[in-house]
Amino acid sequence: MNNNVQVLIKYLPIFIPLIILELALMVTALVHVLRHPHYRFGNKVMWIIIVVFIQIIGPIVYFVFGRGEDN
Amino acid sequence: MKDVWFFFKKELLESWRTYRFMILAVVFLIFALMSPFIAKLTPEIMKMSFGDSLGIKLPKPTSVDSWTQFYKNIAQIGIFVVAIMFGGTMSQELSRGTLINLVTKGLSRWAVVAAKYLCLVVEWVVVVSSAFFVTWGYTVYFFPDSRSPHVVAGFLPLLLFGLFFLAVILFGSTLARNSYGGLLFTILVMAVLYLVNLFKDAQNYNPVSLIGDNMALVQGTKDLAKLAPGMAIAVVATGCLLGGAVAVLNKKKLA
């Protein structure tokens, strides 16, 4: 356990920006899911789960395939 | 020229509003952060999972491993993320008929192609350069050795290859009916280039070497001048593809 904490502290300069990037991506996608209730397929609950729980890939999949057309 | 500028601004705004630029930037930055990290951690992960039962002694990771990860990620995943993001850049406008108004009001068709290409290039250069500098910074921080002396020489071909690759995407997108057609065309071109790369004599002439030989360039075992024919071919092909895109667009019905 102690070893893991040491690794965490050693690589903090990488972890912090990485977490910020992931969170930024997740929040933008989540806001978009909530504000645009039309999707190419699937429903709101499904997209919220995908965006929140699948890191990095989830938001990208949403923006590329799931987002409905803005009219 | 004014037309190009206005359409260029519209394109930039579009890629911002559709989150394309943001996704690309985030993906490339994640690659940039992960590369030195994975390089540093691979031996520790191996040790953790195998313990002392691993017979061979693992070499200590160096800056070379970090850059290898970086170029592998960009060449194998990064450029295809670009292709997925921008595969519909022209075909979407054609299928939705959003160009009709602009063209009937006097926007020339070559200006559309030029502005779109310019916009793609600007985005590519910004995204890939920021990823490069981030990796460079972390590599110097985590691996203070002198095993990768020619860092910039390895990066320039990648930058140039991007210009060629974007021209391929734009041409494919103009040719295709939907965004997946453009993507398919891009993948086909890459497949052909990789097949050509099997012939050793053709390698220095092949644009795909620009993203394959980066590590040799970084370590200094290969000279940048050796790739000059490949670069020249990439530039000429870019010109041809853009000219072709204009020619195809001139013949296309806009809706």
mmCIF file of N, CA, C and O in Angstrom, chain A residues 26-66:
data_model
loop_
_atom_site.group_PDB
_atom_site.id
_atom_site.type_symbol
_atom_site.label_atom_id
_atom_site.label_comp_id
_atom_site.label_asym_id
_atom_site.label_seq_id
_atom_site.Cartn_x
_atom_site.Cartn_y
_atom_site.Cartn_z
ATOM 1 N N MET A 26 -15.264 15.215 -19.494
ATOM 2 C CA MET A 26 -16.479 14.621 -18.957
ATOM 3 C C MET A 26 -17.539 15.692 -18.717
ATOM 4 O O MET A 26 -18.699 15.524 -19.096
ATOM 5 N N VAL A 27 -17.127 16.814 -18.122
ATOM 6 C CA VAL A 27 -18.107 17.854 -17.783
ATOM 7 C C VAL A 27 -18.711 18.469 -19.042
ATOM 8 O O VAL A 27 -19.929 18.626 -19.131
ATOM 9 N N THR A 28 -17.851 18.766 -20.045
ATOM 10 C CA THR A 28 -18.405 19.340 -21.281
ATOM 11 C C THR A 28 -19.400 18.378 -21.914
ATOM 12 O O THR A 28 -20.475 18.787 -22.350
ATOM 13 N N ALA A 29 -19.032 17.096 -21.969
ATOM 14 C CA ALA A 29 -19.931 16.121 -22.582
ATOM 15 C C ALA A 29 -21.221 16.001 -21.778
ATOM 16 O O ALA A 29 -22.319 15.958 -22.345
ATOM 17 N N LEU A 30 -21.099 15.989 -20.456
ATOM 18 C CA LEU A 30 -22.282 15.848 -19.602
ATOM 19 C C LEU A 30 -23.219 17.026 -19.791
ATOM 20 O O LEU A 30 -24.444 16.844 -19.939
ATOM 21 N N VAL A 31 -22.664 18.247 -19.826
ATOM 22 C CA VAL A 31 -23.492 19.437 -20.029
ATOM 23 C C VAL A 31 -24.204 19.342 -21.368
ATOM 24 O O VAL A 31 -25.398 19.626 -21.479
ATOM 25 N N HIS A 32 -23.450 18.876 -22.398
ATOM 26 C CA HIS A 32 -24.053 18.761 -23.727
ATOM 27 C C HIS A 32 -25.170 17.729 -23.737
ATOM 28 O O HIS A 32 -26.226 17.952 -24.328
ATOM 29 N N VAL A 33 -24.954 16.604 -23.060
ATOM 30 C CA VAL A 33 -25.991 15.565 -22.999
ATOM 31 C C VAL A 33 -27.252 16.122 -22.360
ATOM 32 O O VAL A 33 -28.367 15.905 -22.846
ATOM 33 N N LEU A 34 -27.076 16.878 -21.269
ATOM 34 C CA LEU A 34 -28.246 17.367 -20.541
ATOM 35 C C LEU A 34 -28.977 18.463 -21.296
ATOM 36 O O LEU A 34 -30.195 18.583 -21.210
ATOM 37 N N ARG A 35 -28.245 19.274 -22.071
ATOM 38 C CA ARG A 35 -28.891 20.414 -22.715
ATOM 39 C C ARG A 35 -29.445 20.098 -24.101
ATOM 40 O O ARG A 35 -30.237 20.851 -24.637
ATOM 41 N N HIS A 36 -28.976 19.024 -24.730
ATOM 42 C CA HIS A 36 -29.478 18.663 -26.063
ATOM 43 C C HIS A 36 -30.118 17.291 -25.993
ATOM 44 O O HIS A 36 -29.418 16.278 -26.124
ATOM 45 N N PRO A 37 -31.414 17.242 -25.740
ATOM 46 C CA PRO A 37 -32.041 15.938 -25.472
ATOM 47 C C PRO A 37 -32.299 15.084 -26.715
ATOM 48 O O PRO A 37 -33.011 14.098 -26.627
ATOM 49 N N HIS A 38 -31.736 15.445 -27.864
ATOM 50 C CA HIS A 38 -31.936 14.598 -29.054
ATOM 51 C C HIS A 38 -30.628 13.919 -29.424
ATOM 52 O O HIS A 38 -29.623 14.578 -29.614
ATOM 53 N N TYR A 39 -30.678 12.599 -29.536
ATOM 54 C CA TYR A 39 -29.464 11.849 -29.856
ATOM 55 C C TYR A 39 -29.695 11.041 -31.121
ATOM 56 O O TYR A 39 -30.826 10.779 -31.502
ATOM 57 N N ARG A 40 -28.574 10.678 -31.760
ATOM 58 C CA ARG A 40 -28.707 9.866 -32.971
ATOM 59 C C ARG A 40 -29.264 8.492 -32.606
ATOM 60 O O ARG A 40 -30.027 7.912 -33.330
ATOM 61 N N PHE A 41 -28.845 7.977 -31.453
ATOM 62 C CA PHE A 41 -29.456 6.751 -30.919
ATOM 63 C C PHE A 41 -29.256 6.750 -29.410
ATOM 64 O O PHE A 41 -28.463 7.527 -28.878
ATOM 65 N N GLY A 42 -29.984 5.886 -28.727
ATOM 66 C CA GLY A 42 -29.865 5.822 -27.279
ATOM 67 C C GLY A 42 -30.693 6.908 -26.606
ATOM 68 O O GLY A 42 -31.334 7.721 -27.279
ATOM 69 N N ASN A 43 -30.687 6.880 -25.289
ATOM 70 C CA ASN A 43 -31.441 7.905 -24.566
ATOM 71 C C ASN A 43 -30.546 8.613 -23.548
ATOM 72 O O ASN A 43 -29.356 8.341 -23.453
ATOM 73 N N LYS A 44 -31.152 9.548 -22.827
ATOM 74 C CA LYS A 44 -30.377 10.410 -21.950
ATOM 75 C C LYS A 44 -29.627 9.611 -20.875
ATOM 76 O O LYS A 44 -28.426 9.803 -20.687
ATOM 77 N N VAL A 45 -30.344 8.684 -20.227
ATOM 78 C CA VAL A 45 -29.725 7.934 -19.130
ATOM 79 C C VAL A 45 -28.509 7.160 -19.630
ATOM 80 O O VAL A 45 -27.428 7.177 -19.033
ATOM 81 N N MET A 46 -28.685 6.518 -20.796
ATOM 82 C CA MET A 46 -27.586 5.737 -21.354
ATOM 83 C C MET A 46 -26.363 6.625 -21.593
ATOM 84 O O MET A 46 -25.246 6.265 -21.217
ATOM 85 N N TRP A 47 -26.582 7.782 -22.194
ATOM 86 C CA TRP A 47 -25.446 8.646 -22.516
ATOM 87 C C TRP A 47 -24.795 9.214 -21.255
ATOM 88 O O TRP A 47 -23.573 9.366 -21.214
ATOM 89 N N ILE A 48 -25.621 9.512 -20.235
ATOM 90 C CA ILE A 48 -25.029 10.014 -18.991
ATOM 91 C C ILE A 48 -24.101 8.960 -18.395
ATOM 92 O O ILE A 48 -22.965 9.252 -18.006
ATOM 93 N N ILE A 49 -24.584 7.712 -18.392
ATOM 94 C CA ILE A 49 -23.753 6.635 -17.831
ATOM 95 C C ILE A 49 -22.461 6.480 -18.633
ATOM 96 O O ILE A 49 -21.364 6.408 -18.067
ATOM 97 N N ILE A 50 -22.598 6.471 -19.971
ATOM 98 C CA ILE A 50 -21.406 6.302 -20.814
ATOM 99 C C ILE A 50 -20.409 7.423 -20.574
ATOM 100 O O ILE A 50 -19.213 7.211 -20.385
ATOM 101 N N VAL A 51 -20.916 8.661 -20.569
ATOM 102 C CA VAL A 51 -20.032 9.819 -20.468
ATOM 103 C C VAL A 51 -19.345 9.878 -19.107
ATOM 104 O O VAL A 51 -18.154 10.196 -18.998
ATOM 105 N N VAL A 52 -20.088 9.534 -18.046
ATOM 106 C CA VAL A 52 -19.521 9.694 -16.708
ATOM 107 C C VAL A 52 -18.604 8.538 -16.341
ATOM 108 O O VAL A 52 -17.546 8.735 -15.741
ATOM 109 N N PHE A 53 -18.984 7.306 -16.735
ATOM 110 C CA PHE A 53 -18.242 6.164 -16.206
ATOM 111 C C PHE A 53 -17.162 5.630 -17.131
ATOM 112 O O PHE A 53 -16.260 4.935 -16.676
ATOM 113 N N ILE A 54 -17.245 5.920 -18.432
ATOM 114 C CA ILE A 54 -16.167 5.466 -19.313
ATOM 115 C C ILE A 54 -15.259 6.654 -19.559
ATOM 116 O O ILE A 54 -15.590 7.551 -20.324
ATOM 117 N N GLN A 55 -14.125 6.660 -18.892
ATOM 118 C CA GLN A 55 -13.232 7.808 -18.989
ATOM 119 C C GLN A 55 -12.656 7.950 -20.405
ATOM 120 O O GLN A 55 -12.350 6.959 -21.045
ATOM 121 N N ILE A 56 -12.529 9.202 -20.836
ATOM 122 C CA ILE A 56 -11.930 9.595 -22.110
ATOM 123 C C ILE A 56 -12.731 9.070 -23.301
ATOM 124 O O ILE A 56 -13.254 9.853 -24.090
ATOM 125 N N ILE A 57 -12.854 7.737 -23.432
ATOM 126 C CA ILE A 57 -13.513 7.172 -24.605
ATOM 127 C C ILE A 57 -14.999 7.562 -24.625
ATOM 128 O O ILE A 57 -15.541 7.896 -25.675
ATOM 129 N N GLY A 58 -15.649 7.528 -23.458
ATOM 130 C CA GLY A 58 -17.083 7.810 -23.381
ATOM 131 C C GLY A 58 -17.467 9.146 -23.987
ATOM 132 O O GLY A 58 -18.274 9.194 -24.928
ATOM 133 N N PRO A 59 -16.896 10.260 -23.499
ATOM 134 C CA PRO A 59 -17.231 11.566 -24.068
ATOM 135 C C PRO A 59 -16.922 11.663 -25.563
ATOM 136 O O PRO A 59 -17.678 12.255 -26.329
ATOM 137 N N ILE A 60 -15.800 11.041 -25.975
ATOM 138 C CA ILE A 60 -15.441 11.124 -27.395
ATOM 139 C C ILE A 60 -16.485 10.397 -28.233
ATOM 140 O O ILE A 60 -16.960 10.917 -29.250
ATOM 141 N N VAL A 61 -16.874 9.193 -27.785
ATOM 142 C CA VAL A 61 -17.894 8.439 -28.517
ATOM 143 C C VAL A 61 -19.185 9.248 -28.586
ATOM 144 O O VAL A 61 -19.839 9.318 -29.626
ATOM 145 N N TYR A 62 -19.524 9.913 -27.481
ATOM 146 C CA TYR A 62 -20.743 10.725 -27.500
ATOM 147 C C TYR A 62 -20.652 11.832 -28.539
ATOM 148 O O TYR A 62 -21.552 12.000 -29.359
ATOM 149 N N PHE A 63 -19.555 12.577 -28.530
ATOM 150 C CA PHE A 63 -19.452 13.718 -29.446
ATOM 151 C C PHE A 63 -19.379 13.264 -30.898
ATOM 152 O O PHE A 63 -19.876 13.938 -31.795
ATOM 153 N N VAL A 64 -18.744 12.119 -31.144
ATOM 154 C CA VAL A 64 -18.575 11.692 -32.534
ATOM 155 C C VAL A 64 -19.831 10.982 -33.050
ATOM 156 O O VAL A 64 -20.315 11.269 -34.140
ATOM 157 N N PHE A 65 -20.387 10.055 -32.267
ATOM 158 C CA PHE A 65 -21.475 9.229 -32.788
ATOM 159 C C PHE A 65 -22.839 9.544 -32.188
ATOM 160 O O PHE A 65 -23.855 9.384 -32.848
ATOM 161 N N GLY A 66 -22.860 9.975 -30.915
ATOM 162 C CA GLY A 66 -24.149 10.041 -30.240
ATOM 163 C C GLY A 66 -24.880 11.345 -30.378
ATOM 164 O O GLY A 66 -26.104 11.395 -30.267
#
